């Protein structure tokens, strides 16, 4: 779904909320540089554990709830120390995809984080590979980057696909201009476009050049982006952490 509001607006219209799913019983962590980078946003830490089909969730909860909740609270405390509001959830589930989608909808998350390891965050890639909610993406990136001054640069990369009816150059330019009107200096912004036979693979191939990747759902459902074949390559193949910006529901999108 696309954003149709073309009026320049310096304000951040939607303070972002980031959902962070973590495999809570497998020791998955959120790197400290990501905690600092996400500090301007509200955060929901979702600790989840996928159970074998035959294992009742009640049984797992009785056995592992305390351990899981302690791990989630340890992560949450690091965000709270940065002065941000933090919400926590612990879920034992047979269906990871359904659980993540449900919680993202319940908390109205702006974006979902795949917390791959990273060092200091100085270079951010905004990959534009399909129709996106430009205002929501710009609100997120501007909120996270504006407070870092000239210590961070943002590359907006439009990826065209020969088989798709998508104007990557126009889309990338629009993201660039919206970020600029949200207050990011032009000296910190770069825009480029290229043609890609398999855009997600190209994003993975360049991921070691950047410290964080931001991408939209691109007209697909959140689950297909995060856990489908292509997105699994982003999640598992990308060196950098990945933020996937969710489309707003249709009723909200109409207001811009």
Tab-separated table of N, CA, C and O in Angstrom, residues 74-125:
chain	number	residue	atom	x	y	z
A	74	UNK	N	15.459	-9.080	31.174
A	74	UNK	CA	16.847	-8.608	31.085
A	74	UNK	C	17.042	-7.740	29.845
A	74	UNK	O	17.726	-6.709	29.892
A	75	UNK	N	16.455	-8.163	28.717
A	75	UNK	CA	16.540	-7.349	27.499
A	75	UNK	C	15.780	-6.047	27.685
A	75	UNK	O	16.268	-4.967	27.330
A	76	UNK	N	14.582	-6.124	28.259
A	76	UNK	CA	13.751	-4.934	28.433
A	76	UNK	C	14.419	-3.892	29.331
A	76	UNK	O	14.303	-2.687	29.091
A	77	UNK	N	15.117	-4.354	30.345
A	77	UNK	CA	15.759	-3.416	31.273
A	77	UNK	C	16.795	-2.556	30.577
A	77	UNK	O	17.004	-1.393	30.944
A	78	UNK	N	17.448	-3.088	29.551
A	78	UNK	CA	18.450	-2.310	28.826
A	78	UNK	C	17.795	-1.178	28.046
A	78	UNK	O	18.339	-0.079	27.945
A	79	UNK	N	16.603	-1.419	27.498
A	79	UNK	CA	15.879	-0.354	26.812
A	79	UNK	C	15.316	0.651	27.816
A	79	UNK	O	15.339	1.855	27.584
A	80	UNK	N	14.822	0.150	28.946
A	80	UNK	CA	14.275	1.051	29.964
A	80	UNK	C	15.349	1.978	30.507
A	80	UNK	O	15.088	3.149	30.814
A	81	UNK	N	16.573	1.484	30.588
A	81	UNK	CA	17.679	2.321	31.070
A	81	UNK	C	17.954	3.488	30.138
A	81	UNK	O	18.510	4.514	30.557
A	82	UNK	N	17.572	3.333	28.869
A	82	UNK	CA	17.732	4.426	27.896
A	82	UNK	C	16.565	5.399	27.960
A	82	UNK	O	16.501	6.352	27.168
A	83	UNK	N	15.624	5.163	28.886
A	83	UNK	CA	14.531	6.101	29.090
A	83	UNK	C	13.323	5.875	28.209
A	83	UNK	O	12.471	6.749	28.087
A	84	UNK	N	13.208	4.703	27.609
A	84	UNK	CA	12.097	4.449	26.712
A	84	UNK	C	11.073	3.520	27.368
A	84	UNK	O	11.393	2.738	28.263
A	85	UNK	N	9.845	3.633	26.882
A	85	UNK	CA	8.785	2.750	27.335
A	85	UNK	C	8.977	1.379	26.686
A	85	UNK	O	9.172	1.274	25.481
A	86	UNK	N	8.900	0.337	27.495
A	86	UNK	CA	9.130	-1.018	27.007
A	86	UNK	C	7.979	-1.910	27.465
A	86	UNK	O	7.578	-1.880	28.623
A	87	UNK	N	7.474	-2.703	26.530
A	87	UNK	CA	6.453	-3.700	26.826
A	87	UNK	C	7.060	-5.073	26.562
A	87	UNK	O	7.899	-5.227	25.670
A	88	UNK	N	6.653	-6.063	27.344
A	88	UNK	CA	7.188	-7.408	27.146
A	88	UNK	C	6.049	-8.411	26.981
A	88	UNK	O	4.968	-8.256	27.555
A	89	UNK	N	6.328	-9.427	26.171
A	89	UNK	CA	5.414	-10.556	25.999
A	89	UNK	C	6.261	-11.831	26.009
A	89	UNK	O	7.370	-11.845	25.486
A	90	UNK	N	5.701	-12.897	26.573
A	90	UNK	CA	6.316	-14.228	26.505
A	90	UNK	C	5.270	-15.179	25.957
A	90	UNK	O	4.141	-15.240	26.487
A	91	UNK	N	5.631	-15.905	24.890
A	91	UNK	CA	4.668	-16.779	24.231
A	91	UNK	C	5.314	-18.127	23.926
A	91	UNK	O	6.438	-18.179	23.406
A	92	UNK	N	4.613	-19.208	24.246
A	92	UNK	CA	4.978	-20.543	23.796
A	92	UNK	C	3.971	-20.921	22.715
A	92	UNK	O	2.762	-20.851	22.938
A	93	UNK	N	4.464	-21.308	21.559
A	93	UNK	CA	3.587	-21.428	20.404
A	93	UNK	C	3.970	-22.621	19.529
A	93	UNK	O	5.122	-23.064	19.543
A	94	UNK	N	2.997	-23.084	18.760
A	94	UNK	CA	3.272	-24.087	17.734
A	94	UNK	C	3.448	-23.436	16.369
A	94	UNK	O	3.836	-24.114	15.419
A	95	UNK	N	3.137	-22.149	16.269
A	95	UNK	CA	3.152	-21.465	14.976
A	95	UNK	C	3.826	-20.109	15.125
A	95	UNK	O	3.195	-19.131	15.521
A	96	UNK	N	5.128	-20.052	14.861
A	96	UNK	CA	5.891	-18.807	14.987
A	96	UNK	C	5.287	-17.683	14.155
A	96	UNK	O	5.107	-16.555	14.634
A	97	UNK	N	5.000	-17.979	12.886
A	97	UNK	CA	4.540	-16.947	11.967
A	97	UNK	C	3.249	-16.307	12.459
A	97	UNK	O	3.113	-15.084	12.497
A	98	UNK	N	2.298	-17.141	12.815
A	98	UNK	CA	1.006	-16.638	13.273
A	98	UNK	C	1.157	-15.814	14.547
A	98	UNK	O	0.502	-14.771	14.705
A	99	UNK	N	2.028	-16.258	15.433
A	99	UNK	CA	2.221	-15.549	16.696
A	99	UNK	C	2.824	-14.170	16.469
A	99	UNK	O	2.360	-13.162	17.038
A	100	UNK	N	3.857	-14.081	15.642
A	100	UNK	CA	4.499	-12.796	15.381
A	100	UNK	C	3.517	-11.836	14.717
A	100	UNK	O	3.418	-10.662	15.086
A	101	UNK	N	2.768	-12.332	13.744
A	101	UNK	CA	1.781	-11.489	13.058
A	101	UNK	C	0.707	-10.997	14.021
A	101	UNK	O	0.314	-9.828	14.004
A	102	UNK	N	0.228	-11.888	14.872
A	102	UNK	CA	-0.823	-11.513	15.816
A	102	UNK	C	-0.343	-10.443	16.783
A	102	UNK	O	-1.027	-9.428	17.001
A	103	UNK	N	0.850	-10.627	17.342
A	103	UNK	CA	1.353	-9.662	18.311
A	103	UNK	C	1.662	-8.327	17.624
A	103	UNK	O	1.380	-7.255	18.174
A	104	UNK	N	2.214	-8.373	16.417
A	104	UNK	CA	2.479	-7.130	15.679
A	104	UNK	C	1.204	-6.336	15.485
A	104	UNK	O	1.191	-5.100	15.619
A	105	UNK	N	0.109	-7.015	15.187
A	105	UNK	CA	-1.178	-6.338	15.007
A	105	UNK	C	-1.717	-5.834	16.338
A	105	UNK	O	-2.235	-4.711	16.417
A	106	UNK	N	-1.600	-6.647	17.383
A	106	UNK	CA	-2.142	-6.255	18.686
A	106	UNK	C	-1.473	-5.001	19.234
A	106	UNK	O	-2.133	-4.128	19.807
A	107	UNK	N	-0.167	-4.887	19.066
A	107	UNK	CA	0.556	-3.732	19.615
A	107	UNK	C	0.670	-2.598	18.600
A	107	UNK	O	1.226	-1.553	18.904
A	108	UNK	N	0.156	-2.816	17.378
A	108	UNK	CA	0.235	-1.835	16.294
A	108	UNK	C	1.690	-1.419	16.065
A	108	UNK	O	2.043	-0.240	16.073
A	109	UNK	N	2.536	-2.418	15.832
A	109	UNK	CA	3.964	-2.153	15.638
A	109	UNK	C	4.209	-1.438	14.318
A	109	UNK	O	3.629	-1.796	13.290
A	110	UNK	N	5.086	-0.448	14.357
A	110	UNK	CA	5.526	0.223	13.133
A	110	UNK	C	6.421	-0.692	12.325
A	110	UNK	O	6.343	-0.735	11.089
A	111	UNK	N	7.301	-1.399	13.013
A	111	UNK	CA	8.295	-2.229	12.331
A	111	UNK	C	8.645	-3.411	13.213
A	111	UNK	O	8.394	-3.410	14.424
A	112	UNK	N	9.249	-4.395	12.575
A	112	UNK	CA	9.717	-5.576	13.284
A	112	UNK	C	11.214	-5.725	13.049
A	112	UNK	O	11.692	-5.532	11.938
A	113	UNK	N	11.939	-6.030	14.109
A	113	UNK	CA	13.395	-6.121	14.042
A	113	UNK	C	13.862	-7.566	14.001
A	113	UNK	O	13.442	-8.396	14.816
A	114	UNK	N	14.765	-7.865	13.052
A	114	UNK	CA	15.523	-9.116	13.061
A	114	UNK	C	16.893	-8.770	13.624
A	114	UNK	O	17.722	-8.170	12.946
A	115	UNK	N	17.161	-9.102	14.890
A	115	UNK	CA	18.320	-8.543	15.597
A	115	UNK	C	19.631	-9.268	15.317
A	115	UNK	O	20.254	-9.846	16.212
A	116	UNK	N	20.078	-9.224	14.063
A	116	UNK	CA	21.388	-9.789	13.752
A	116	UNK	C	22.485	-8.996	14.444
A	116	UNK	O	22.303	-7.829	14.797
A	117	UNK	N	23.660	-9.589	14.650
A	117	UNK	CA	24.762	-8.867	15.303
A	117	UNK	C	25.187	-7.634	14.507
A	117	UNK	O	25.078	-7.598	13.280
A	118	UNK	N	25.680	-6.629	15.221
A	118	UNK	CA	26.191	-5.427	14.567
A	118	UNK	C	27.142	-4.705	15.502
A	118	UNK	O	27.103	-4.897	16.719
A	119	UNK	N	28.000	-3.874	14.904
A	119	UNK	CA	28.855	-2.998	15.686
A	119	UNK	C	28.214	-1.628	15.781
A	119	UNK	O	26.996	-1.491	15.735
A	120	UNK	N	29.025	-0.588	15.894
A	120	UNK	CA	28.493	0.756	15.944
A	120	UNK	C	27.702	1.059	14.673
A	120	UNK	O	28.123	0.708	13.569
A	121	UNK	N	26.563	1.727	14.830
A	121	UNK	CA	25.678	1.967	13.698
A	121	UNK	C	25.966	3.340	13.103
A	121	UNK	O	25.676	4.375	13.711
A	122	UNK	N	26.559	3.312	11.905
A	122	UNK	CA	26.924	4.548	11.213
A	122	UNK	C	26.356	4.610	9.801
A	122	UNK	O	26.174	5.702	9.260
A	123	UNK	N	26.093	3.457	9.182
A	123	UNK	CA	25.597	3.413	7.804
A	123	UNK	C	24.301	2.606	7.758
A	123	UNK	O	24.293	1.418	8.095
A	124	UNK	N	23.233	3.267	7.317
A	124	UNK	CA	21.909	2.655	7.266
A	124	UNK	C	21.479	2.534	5.810
A	124	UNK	O	21.555	3.509	5.049
A	125	UNK	N	21.021	1.353	5.418
A	125	UNK	CA	20.498	1.127	4.073
A	125	UNK	C	18.984	1.061	4.130
A	125	UNK	O	18.421	0.255	4.869
